[in-house]
Tab-separated table of C-alpha atoms in Angstrom:
chain	number	residue	atom	x	y	z
A	14	MET	CA	21.284	-7.323	15.939
A	15	SER	CA	17.386	-8.091	17.289
A	16	THR	CA	14.650	-8.413	15.117
A	17	ASN	CA	12.843	-5.224	15.670
A	18	ARG	CA	16.299	-3.022	14.409
A	19	TRP	CA	16.335	-5.531	11.008
A	20	GLN	CA	12.503	-4.829	10.652
A	21	ARG	CA	12.951	-1.666	11.194
A	22	GLY	CA	15.696	-1.395	9.012
A	23	LEU	CA	13.941	-3.465	5.918
A	24	LEU	CA	10.889	-0.808	6.308
A	25	ILE	CA	13.276	2.191	5.622
A	26	ALA	CA	14.686	0.208	2.810
A	27	LEU	CA	11.826	-0.579	1.429
A	28	LEU	CA	9.740	2.776	1.586
A	29	LEU	CA	12.807	4.401	-0.003
A	30	ALA	CA	12.903	1.957	-2.898
A	31	ILE	CA	8.795	2.038	-3.552
A	32	ALA	CA	9.793	6.618	-3.165
A	33	LEU	CA	13.004	5.675	-5.840
A	34	ALA	CA	11.501	3.897	-7.733
A	35	GLY	CA	8.185	6.143	-8.110
A	36	CYS	CA	10.986	9.023	-8.727
A	37	SER	CA	12.843	7.141	-11.170
A	38	SER	CA	10.129	5.622	-13.402
A	39	PRO	CA	6.362	7.499	-14.698
A	40	ALA	CA	3.370	8.451	-13.523
A	41	GLN	CA	1.582	5.304	-12.884
A	42	THR	CA	-2.535	5.564	-13.463
A	43	VAL	CA	-4.664	2.905	-12.001
A	44	PRO	CA	-6.080	2.442	-15.189
A	45	GLY	CA	-10.421	3.073	-15.245
A	46	GLU	CA	-9.660	5.739	-12.371
A	47	THR	CA	-9.010	9.756	-13.675
A	48	PRO	CA	-7.546	11.599	-11.912
A	49	GLY	CA	-7.401	15.605	-11.288
A	50	PRO	CA	-10.318	18.088	-10.236
A	51	ASP	CA	-13.146	16.003	-12.638
A	52	ALA	CA	-13.322	13.355	-10.495
A	53	GLU	CA	-14.358	15.479	-7.296
A	54	SER	CA	-17.869	13.919	-5.928
A	55	PRO	CA	-20.438	16.395	-4.500
A	56	PRO	CA	-19.918	17.097	-1.307
A	57	GLY	CA	-20.853	13.961	0.504
A	58	ALA	CA	-21.423	11.320	-2.432
A	59	ASP	CA	-18.862	9.041	-1.093
A	60	PRO	CA	-15.399	9.201	-3.782
A	61	PHE	CA	-15.146	5.059	-3.330
A	62	PRO	CA	-15.971	2.842	-6.531
A	63	PRO	CA	-18.231	0.058	-5.139
A	64	SER	CA	-14.687	-2.250	-6.374
A	65	ALA	CA	-12.946	-0.664	-3.228
A	66	TYR	CA	-15.728	-2.059	-0.647
A	67	GLU	CA	-14.391	-5.663	-2.281
A	68	GLY	CA	-11.160	-5.469	-1.398
A	69	LYS	CA	-10.118	-4.732	-4.852
A	70	LEU	CA	-8.373	-1.083	-6.554
A	71	GLU	CA	-9.450	-1.168	-10.637
A	72	GLY	CA	-6.464	-2.130	-12.797
A	73	LEU	CA	-5.078	-4.046	-9.611
A	74	PRO	CA	-5.138	-8.221	-10.710
A	75	TYR	CA	-4.670	-9.070	-6.979
A	76	GLY	CA	-7.008	-7.588	-4.698
A	77	LEU	CA	-6.781	-7.822	-0.907
A	78	GLY	CA	-7.735	-11.604	-0.157
A	79	ASP	CA	-6.749	-13.066	-3.297
A	80	LEU	CA	-4.449	-16.254	-2.873
A	81	THR	CA	-0.936	-15.538	-4.109
A	82	GLU	CA	-0.543	-18.803	-6.543
A	83	GLY	CA	0.101	-17.832	-9.377
A	84	MET	CA	0.847	-14.685	-9.173
A	85	ILE	CA	4.107	-15.445	-10.867
A	86	GLU	CA	2.840	-16.867	-13.747
A	87	GLU	CA	0.824	-14.112	-14.241
A	88	LEU	CA	2.366	-10.885	-13.007
A	89	GLY	CA	7.130	-12.788	-13.854
A	90	GLU	CA	9.524	-12.166	-11.261
A	91	PRO	CA	8.713	-9.602	-9.509
A	92	GLU	CA	11.331	-6.213	-9.104
A	93	THR	CA	11.790	-7.564	-5.241
A	94	MET	CA	10.752	-10.897	-3.555
A	95	ASP	CA	11.509	-10.652	0.172
A	96	TYR	CA	9.956	-11.383	4.026
A	97	PHE	CA	8.305	-8.435	6.467
A	98	THR	CA	6.396	-8.387	8.784
A	99	GLY	CA	5.813	-11.714	8.519
A	100	GLY	CA	4.682	-13.416	5.254
A	101	LEU	CA	6.741	-12.438	1.826
A	102	TYR	CA	6.371	-8.697	-0.429
A	103	PHE	CA	5.900	-9.389	-4.083
A	104	ALA	CA	7.085	-5.691	-5.521
A	105	TYR	CA	6.088	-5.244	-9.793
A	106	PRO	CA	5.841	-1.508	-10.897
A	107	GLU	CA	2.018	-0.972	-10.153
A	108	ALA	CA	2.265	-2.348	-6.469
A	109	VAL	CA	3.950	-4.213	-4.073
A	110	TYR	CA	1.705	-6.978	-2.810
A	111	PHE	CA	2.515	-8.299	1.033
A	112	THR	CA	1.418	-10.959	1.623
A	113	ASP	CA	0.750	-14.046	4.153
A	114	ALA	CA	2.810	-16.510	1.840
A	115	SER	CA	6.090	-18.257	2.352
A	116	LEU	CA	9.433	-19.519	0.712
A	117	ARG	CA	9.853	-23.337	1.221
A	118	ASP	CA	13.112	-24.751	1.745
A	119	ASP	CA	12.953	-25.649	-1.887
A	120	ASP	CA	12.588	-21.672	-2.214
A	121	SER	CA	9.328	-22.034	-3.776
A	122	VAL	CA	6.222	-20.392	-3.016
A	123	ALA	CA	4.079	-21.742	-1.143
A	124	PRO	CA	0.932	-19.271	-1.121
A	125	GLY	CA	-0.911	-16.813	0.365
A	126	SER	CA	-2.750	-14.088	0.594
A	127	VAL	CA	-2.899	-10.469	0.107
A	128	LYS	CA	-3.188	-8.622	3.057
A	129	ARG	CA	-2.100	-5.387	1.775
A	130	ILE	CA	-0.616	-3.825	-1.385
A	131	GLY	CA	1.889	-0.786	-2.147
A	132	LEU	CA	1.285	2.096	-4.100
A	133	ARG	CA	4.518	4.065	-5.553
A	134	PRO	CA	4.727	7.974	-5.548
A	135	GLY	CA	2.311	8.984	-9.041
A	136	THR	CA	0.510	6.440	-8.834
A	137	THR	CA	-3.193	8.031	-9.381
A	138	LEU	CA	-5.972	6.680	-7.840
A	139	PHE	CA	-10.017	7.496	-6.283
A	140	GLY	CA	-9.186	11.159	-8.405
A	141	VAL	CA	-6.028	11.174	-6.144
A	142	THR	CA	-2.215	10.881	-6.158
A	143	VAL	CA	0.124	9.235	-3.922
A	144	GLY	CA	2.405	12.114	-4.092
A	145	ASP	CA	-0.277	14.423	-3.476
A	146	SER	CA	-0.278	16.471	0.013
A	147	PHE	CA	-3.171	15.486	3.420
A	148	ALA	CA	-4.537	18.610	2.629
A	149	ALA	CA	-5.323	17.936	-1.385
A	150	ILE	CA	-6.077	14.796	-0.788
A	151	ALA	CA	-8.317	15.320	1.947
A	152	GLY	CA	-9.957	17.797	-0.622
A	153	VAL	CA	-10.865	15.088	-3.449
A	154	LEU	CA	-12.056	12.351	-0.708
A	155	GLY	CA	-12.896	14.611	2.284
A	156	GLU	CA	-11.249	14.001	5.250
A	157	PRO	CA	-9.660	11.210	6.870
A	158	ALA	CA	-10.708	8.838	9.073
A	159	ALA	CA	-7.867	9.152	11.296
A	160	VAL	CA	-4.866	11.326	10.824
A	161	HIS	CA	-1.185	9.833	12.744
A	162	SER	CA	1.830	10.998	13.579
A	163	PRO	CA	5.242	9.447	14.104
A	164	ALA	CA	4.488	9.220	18.113
A	165	ASP	CA	1.136	7.237	17.072
A	166	ASN	CA	2.541	5.191	14.606
A	167	ALA	CA	5.527	4.457	16.402
A	168	GLU	CA	4.917	0.697	17.002
A	169	ASP	CA	3.782	-0.335	14.011
A	170	GLY	CA	6.377	-2.315	11.238
A	171	TYR	CA	4.393	-0.135	8.711
A	172	TYR	CA	4.376	3.218	9.620
A	173	GLU	CA	7.133	3.917	11.469
A	174	GLY	CA	8.086	6.885	12.411
A	175	LEU	CA	5.896	8.857	9.166
A	176	TRP	CA	2.348	10.254	9.403
A	177	SER	CA	-0.675	8.962	8.555
A	178	ALA	CA	-3.903	9.551	7.240
A	179	HIS	CA	-6.659	7.064	7.301
A	180	TYR	CA	-9.766	6.226	4.715
A	181	ARG	CA	-12.303	3.778	5.627
A	182	ILE	CA	-13.892	2.341	3.224
A	183	GLY	CA	-15.906	-0.849	5.081
A	184	ASP	CA	-13.692	-3.132	6.122
A	185	TYR	CA	-10.718	-1.863	3.838
A	186	GLU	CA	-8.515	1.158	4.657
A	187	LEU	CA	-6.818	3.062	2.983
A	188	VAL	CA	-3.886	5.059	4.813
A	189	PHE	CA	-0.915	7.888	3.301
A	190	VAL	CA	2.171	8.769	3.912
A	191	ALA	CA	4.528	11.589	4.839
A	192	ASP	CA	7.990	12.194	6.329
A	193	THR	CA	5.964	15.360	7.884
A	194	GLU	CA	2.103	16.024	8.258
A	195	ASP	CA	1.727	18.860	4.777
A	196	GLY	CA	4.833	17.098	3.437
A	197	ALA	CA	3.805	15.040	0.014
A	198	SER	CA	2.306	12.071	0.681
A	199	THR	CA	6.038	9.329	0.295
A	200	ALA	CA	3.695	6.051	0.088
A	201	ALA	CA	-0.466	4.716	-0.274
A	202	TYR	CA	-1.257	1.221	1.925
A	203	TYR	CA	-4.431	-0.574	0.547
A	204	GLU	CA	-5.661	-2.553	3.526
A	205	VAL	CA	-8.043	-4.879	6.084
A	206	ALA	CA	-8.809	-2.211	8.356
A	207	ALA	CA	-7.026	-3.155	11.978
């Protein structure tokens, strides 16, 4: 089996696991965030707090660029830990941390850093909920910097076959993905901007 086909299969399995976990667990809210209409900002106001410009999401213990050393000791064994697009990911109930960490020959984790954070359906952040449509998200966060179609995402290991709406937050990007352009978002990713 080719590497691309293997990665595609792993991505589909991971996205399915995230979607199913979101369906079987109660909705999760990132602490410190206020969901719903009260969270809407006045027109032209920045909907993102200063911590978002530092790679942090309120309520999550690890942000973008944080070292993974101590993650398992602090958060416990992940639900799932495996390789995806060049590094280990650690799936926890509140988030999936995609990293550049690796396994040593003795199966211990060689530390790396957090490169991307995946958020499950039902997670609320910045006043929107993963599961909202792109239009509903834009009603709170404003228009995205870009919307990519499945054709645009054909070569992307994370977004292949999906629609994606991209919000720029300084050096970072918040990306919501959906199966259709007007359907419910199925996951969100917080990552270093390309």
